[in-house]
Short mmCIF file of C-alpha atoms in Angstrom, two decimals:
data_model
loop_
_atom_site.label_atom_id
_atom_site.label_comp_id
_atom_site.label_asym_id
_atom_site.label_seq_id
_atom_site.Cartn_x
_atom_site.Cartn_y
_atom_site.Cartn_z
CA UNK A 1 2.74 -5.44 14.71
CA UNK A 2 5.85 -4.75 12.62
CA UNK A 3 7.29 -1.23 12.67
CA UNK A 4 8.46 -0.02 9.27
CA UNK A 5 10.23 3.31 9.09
CA UNK A 6 11.36 5.46 6.19
CA UNK A 7 13.73 8.38 5.89
CA UNK A 8 13.82 11.12 5.00
CA UNK A 9 10.19 12.14 5.30
CA UNK A 10 10.57 14.40 2.28
CA UNK A 11 13.25 15.77 0.03
CA UNK A 12 13.64 18.16 -2.84
CA UNK A 13 16.22 17.59 -5.55
CA UNK A 14 17.10 19.29 -8.80
CA UNK A 15 16.42 17.62 -12.12
CA UNK A 16 19.40 15.45 -13.01
CA UNK A 17 20.46 14.80 -9.41
CA UNK A 18 20.68 11.26 -8.13
CA UNK A 19 19.07 10.49 -4.80
CA UNK A 20 18.37 7.67 -2.41
CA UNK A 21 16.21 6.96 0.60
CA UNK A 22 15.94 4.32 3.26
CA UNK A 23 13.41 1.83 4.55
CA UNK A 24 14.07 0.02 7.82
CA UNK A 25 12.12 -2.96 9.11
CA UNK A 26 12.45 -5.64 11.80
CA UNK A 27 14.95 -8.24 10.58
CA UNK A 28 13.48 -11.13 12.56
CA UNK A 29 11.03 -13.39 10.69
CA UNK A 30 11.60 -11.49 7.45
CA UNK A 31 9.48 -12.61 4.52
CA UNK A 32 9.45 -9.95 1.80
CA UNK A 33 9.78 -6.22 1.25
CA UNK A 34 7.84 -4.20 -1.31
CA UNK A 35 8.49 -0.76 -2.79
CA UNK A 36 5.64 1.31 -4.27
CA UNK A 37 5.44 4.67 -6.00
CA UNK A 38 2.40 6.81 -5.28
CA UNK A 39 1.87 9.75 -7.57
CA UNK A 40 -0.59 12.47 -6.73
CA UNK A 41 -4.15 11.70 -7.87
CA UNK A 42 -3.21 8.12 -8.71
CA UNK A 43 -3.08 4.79 -6.88
CA UNK A 44 0.14 3.27 -5.54
CA UNK A 45 1.99 1.15 -8.08
CA UNK A 46 4.48 -1.57 -7.30
CA UNK A 47 8.13 -1.01 -8.12
CA UNK A 48 9.86 -4.01 -6.59
CA UNK A 49 9.20 -7.13 -4.53
CA UNK A 50 12.36 -8.24 -2.76
CA UNK A 51 12.87 -11.42 -0.79
CA UNK A 52 16.53 -12.46 -0.62
CA UNK A 53 19.30 -10.88 1.39
CA UNK A 54 21.58 -9.04 -1.02
CA UNK A 55 18.85 -8.69 -3.65
CA UNK A 56 19.36 -5.84 -6.03
CA UNK A 57 16.60 -4.94 -8.48
CA UNK A 58 16.46 -2.34 -11.20
CA UNK A 59 13.73 -0.74 -13.30
CA UNK A 60 15.02 1.95 -15.62
CA UNK A 61 16.69 4.64 -13.52
CA UNK A 62 15.35 3.23 -10.26
CA UNK A 63 17.04 0.48 -8.30
CA UNK A 64 16.75 -1.03 -4.85
CA UNK A 65 18.89 -3.12 -2.53
CA UNK A 66 17.95 -5.32 0.40
CA UNK A 67 19.75 -6.26 3.60
CA UNK A 68 17.56 -8.63 5.60
CA UNK A 69 20.13 -9.29 8.31
CA UNK A 70 20.29 -5.68 9.41
CA UNK A 71 16.77 -4.79 8.34
CA UNK A 72 17.07 -2.09 5.72
CA UNK A 73 16.48 -1.43 2.04
CA UNK A 74 17.67 1.47 -0.10
CA UNK A 75 15.90 2.92 -3.10
CA UNK A 76 18.06 4.81 -5.61
CA UNK A 77 16.97 7.12 -8.39
CA UNK A 78 19.62 8.05 -10.92
CA UNK A 79 19.27 11.32 -12.81
CA UNK A 80 15.97 12.38 -11.24
CA UNK A 81 13.30 13.75 -13.56
CA UNK A 82 10.21 15.82 -12.67
CA UNK A 83 8.03 12.79 -13.43
CA UNK A 84 9.78 10.95 -10.58
CA UNK A 85 8.04 13.28 -8.12
CA UNK A 86 5.90 11.05 -5.93
CA UNK A 87 5.70 9.46 -2.52
CA UNK A 88 7.75 6.28 -2.28
CA UNK A 89 6.41 3.68 0.10
CA UNK A 90 7.98 0.52 1.39
CA UNK A 91 5.97 -2.28 2.96
CA UNK A 92 6.87 -5.40 4.89
CA UNK A 93 4.95 -8.48 3.79
CA UNK A 94 3.96 -10.69 6.70
CA UNK A 95 3.96 -14.10 5.05
CA UNK A 96 1.72 -13.09 2.18
CA UNK A 97 -1.18 -12.04 4.36
CA UNK A 98 -1.02 -8.59 5.86
CA UNK A 99 1.30 -5.75 4.96
CA UNK A 100 2.80 -3.00 7.10
CA UNK A 101 3.59 0.17 5.20
CA UNK A 102 6.12 2.79 6.16
CA UNK A 103 5.08 6.45 6.28
CA UNK A 104 6.69 7.13 2.90
CA UNK A 105 9.28 9.50 1.49
CA UNK A 106 7.87 12.38 -0.53
CA UNK A 107 10.18 13.28 -3.38
CA UNK A 108 9.93 16.54 -5.32
CA UNK A 109 12.12 16.94 -8.38
CA UNK A 110 12.50 20.57 -9.40
CA UNK A 111 13.01 21.36 -13.11
CA UNK B 1 -6.26 -8.78 -17.53
CA UNK B 2 -7.14 -7.97 -13.97
CA UNK B 3 -8.92 -4.81 -12.87
CA UNK B 4 -10.06 -3.50 -9.53
CA UNK B 5 -13.03 -1.20 -9.03
CA UNK B 6 -13.96 0.95 -6.07
CA UNK B 7 -16.96 3.16 -5.53
CA UNK B 8 -17.93 5.76 -4.85
CA UNK B 9 -14.95 7.93 -5.75
CA UNK B 10 -15.90 10.64 -3.27
CA UNK B 11 -18.34 10.72 -0.40
CA UNK B 12 -19.44 13.35 2.11
CA UNK B 13 -21.34 11.95 5.05
CA UNK B 14 -22.56 13.46 8.34
CA UNK B 15 -21.33 12.16 11.68
CA UNK B 16 -23.42 9.24 12.86
CA UNK B 17 -24.51 8.13 9.40
CA UNK B 18 -23.78 4.64 8.03
CA UNK B 19 -21.10 3.82 5.47
CA UNK B 20 -20.71 1.23 2.76
CA UNK B 21 -17.75 1.19 0.38
CA UNK B 22 -17.50 -1.51 -2.21
CA UNK B 23 -14.54 -3.04 -3.99
CA UNK B 24 -14.63 -5.65 -6.73
CA UNK B 25 -11.84 -7.40 -8.60
CA UNK B 26 -12.09 -8.86 -12.10
CA UNK B 27 -9.88 -11.29 -13.95
CA UNK B 28 -8.54 -13.32 -11.06
CA UNK B 29 -9.82 -15.84 -8.56
CA UNK B 30 -9.23 -16.35 -4.85
CA UNK B 31 -7.25 -13.13 -4.37
CA UNK B 32 -6.21 -11.77 -1.00
CA UNK B 33 -8.11 -8.53 -0.46
CA UNK B 34 -7.19 -5.49 1.65
CA UNK B 35 -8.69 -2.24 2.91
CA UNK B 36 -6.33 0.62 3.73
CA UNK B 37 -6.89 4.15 4.96
CA UNK B 38 -4.69 7.16 4.58
CA UNK B 39 -5.59 9.85 7.08
CA UNK B 40 -4.47 13.43 6.39
CA UNK B 41 -0.68 13.74 6.58
CA UNK B 42 -0.16 10.08 7.40
CA UNK B 43 0.86 6.87 5.63
CA UNK B 44 -1.22 3.88 4.62
CA UNK B 45 -2.81 2.03 7.50
CA UNK B 46 -4.06 -1.52 6.95
CA UNK B 47 -7.62 -1.84 8.27
CA UNK B 48 -8.72 -5.32 7.18
CA UNK B 49 -7.53 -8.16 5.03
CA UNK B 50 -9.20 -11.30 3.74
CA UNK B 51 -7.74 -14.54 2.45
CA UNK B 52 -11.09 -16.04 1.43
CA UNK B 53 -14.87 -15.71 1.42
CA UNK B 54 -16.13 -14.89 4.88
CA UNK B 55 -12.59 -14.68 6.31
CA UNK B 56 -11.78 -11.24 7.68
CA UNK B 57 -8.82 -10.18 9.80
CA UNK B 58 -8.91 -6.83 11.54
CA UNK B 59 -5.71 -4.93 12.12
CA UNK B 60 -6.98 -1.92 14.03
CA UNK B 61 -9.90 -1.83 16.46
CA UNK B 62 -12.38 0.82 15.37
CA UNK B 63 -16.00 1.36 14.45
CA UNK B 64 -15.48 -0.04 10.96
CA UNK B 65 -16.17 -3.57 9.77
CA UNK B 66 -15.51 -5.51 6.57
CA UNK B 67 -17.20 -8.35 4.79
CA UNK B 68 -16.39 -10.58 1.85
CA UNK B 69 -19.67 -12.04 0.60
CA UNK B 70 -18.18 -13.23 -2.70
CA UNK B 71 -14.71 -14.26 -3.82
CA UNK B 72 -13.95 -10.97 -5.55
CA UNK B 73 -16.06 -8.55 -3.53
CA UNK B 74 -14.88 -6.72 -0.44
CA UNK B 75 -17.08 -4.29 1.48
CA UNK B 76 -16.13 -1.77 4.15
CA UNK B 77 -18.93 -0.64 6.45
CA UNK B 78 -19.75 1.41 9.47
CA UNK B 79 -22.99 1.77 11.39
CA UNK B 80 -22.13 5.26 12.69
CA UNK B 81 -19.36 7.37 11.22
CA UNK B 82 -17.02 9.46 13.35
CA UNK B 83 -15.17 12.60 12.31
CA UNK B 84 -11.94 10.62 12.63
CA UNK B 85 -13.12 8.26 9.88
CA UNK B 86 -12.39 10.92 7.28
CA UNK B 87 -9.63 9.94 4.91
CA UNK B 88 -8.72 8.25 1.68
CA UNK B 89 -9.71 4.58 1.50
CA UNK B 90 -7.93 2.18 -0.79
CA UNK B 91 -8.81 -1.38 -1.69
CA UNK B 92 -6.08 -3.70 -2.94
CA UNK B 93 -5.60 -7.30 -4.02
CA UNK B 94 -2.75 -9.76 -4.46
CA UNK B 95 -2.33 -13.16 -5.99
CA UNK B 96 -1.83 -15.97 -3.51
CA UNK B 97 0.57 -18.86 -3.49
CA UNK B 98 2.29 -20.29 -0.47
CA UNK B 99 5.91 -19.28 -0.21
CA UNK B 100 5.70 -16.37 -2.63
CA UNK B 101 5.21 -12.65 -2.17
CA UNK B 102 3.18 -10.85 -4.78
CA UNK B 103 2.81 -7.14 -5.44
CA UNK B 104 -0.40 -5.43 -4.44
CA UNK B 105 -2.70 -3.84 -6.98
CA UNK B 106 -4.64 -0.86 -5.72
CA UNK B 107 -8.03 0.50 -6.67
CA UNK B 108 -8.66 4.17 -7.48
CA UNK B 109 -9.68 4.97 -3.91
CA UNK B 110 -12.58 6.69 -2.14
CA UNK B 111 -12.21 10.10 -0.56
CA UNK B 112 -14.48 10.15 2.51
CA UNK B 113 -15.24 13.36 4.35
CA UNK B 114 -17.25 13.12 7.53
CA UNK B 115 -18.84 16.43 8.48
#
């Protein structure tokens, strides 16, 4: 079973601050990495699906990078807003069948 | 467009009672289907996944079972619930195509409390 880790476990930032967090995963037999945002009282929603080493994807103020050789991905949020408060999950895709999720990073953006 | 349904939304069951949670997907065919559980203070744990009718893979040994009687129906069951089965259960689906990774779409979830 793959071991996917995320750090930090939680963080609090002020509105307008930029922030980033890390997902680490086994680099051997890499297939794909997913990022999801999980807001309270809602279901997780996909942010990015990343497959190639060096991939960089962006959606609005959120972006992510991928390093498959060393086994990590960074998620960046520029100019955090209160509506960005959520738990951010990464998941390793095992050849399109099962997924292993990290424990998540809980972000709180204070107004 | 595709939608995913889960029911019930909340459930309170006594220890030792049976369980049946249902998940259905509309607007797609031959999806991969997944059951996850989030226990209190923990991340998402994959319980079962299915790549086709009658095909179930179990990730974690436990007193739960899953079945896929139809292409877009996924059922999570237990004959006798344990206190440790309490948690938030999510069903999810993805498209399938060899060589490609697709995002997962999650249902609204079921909050199960075993008393």
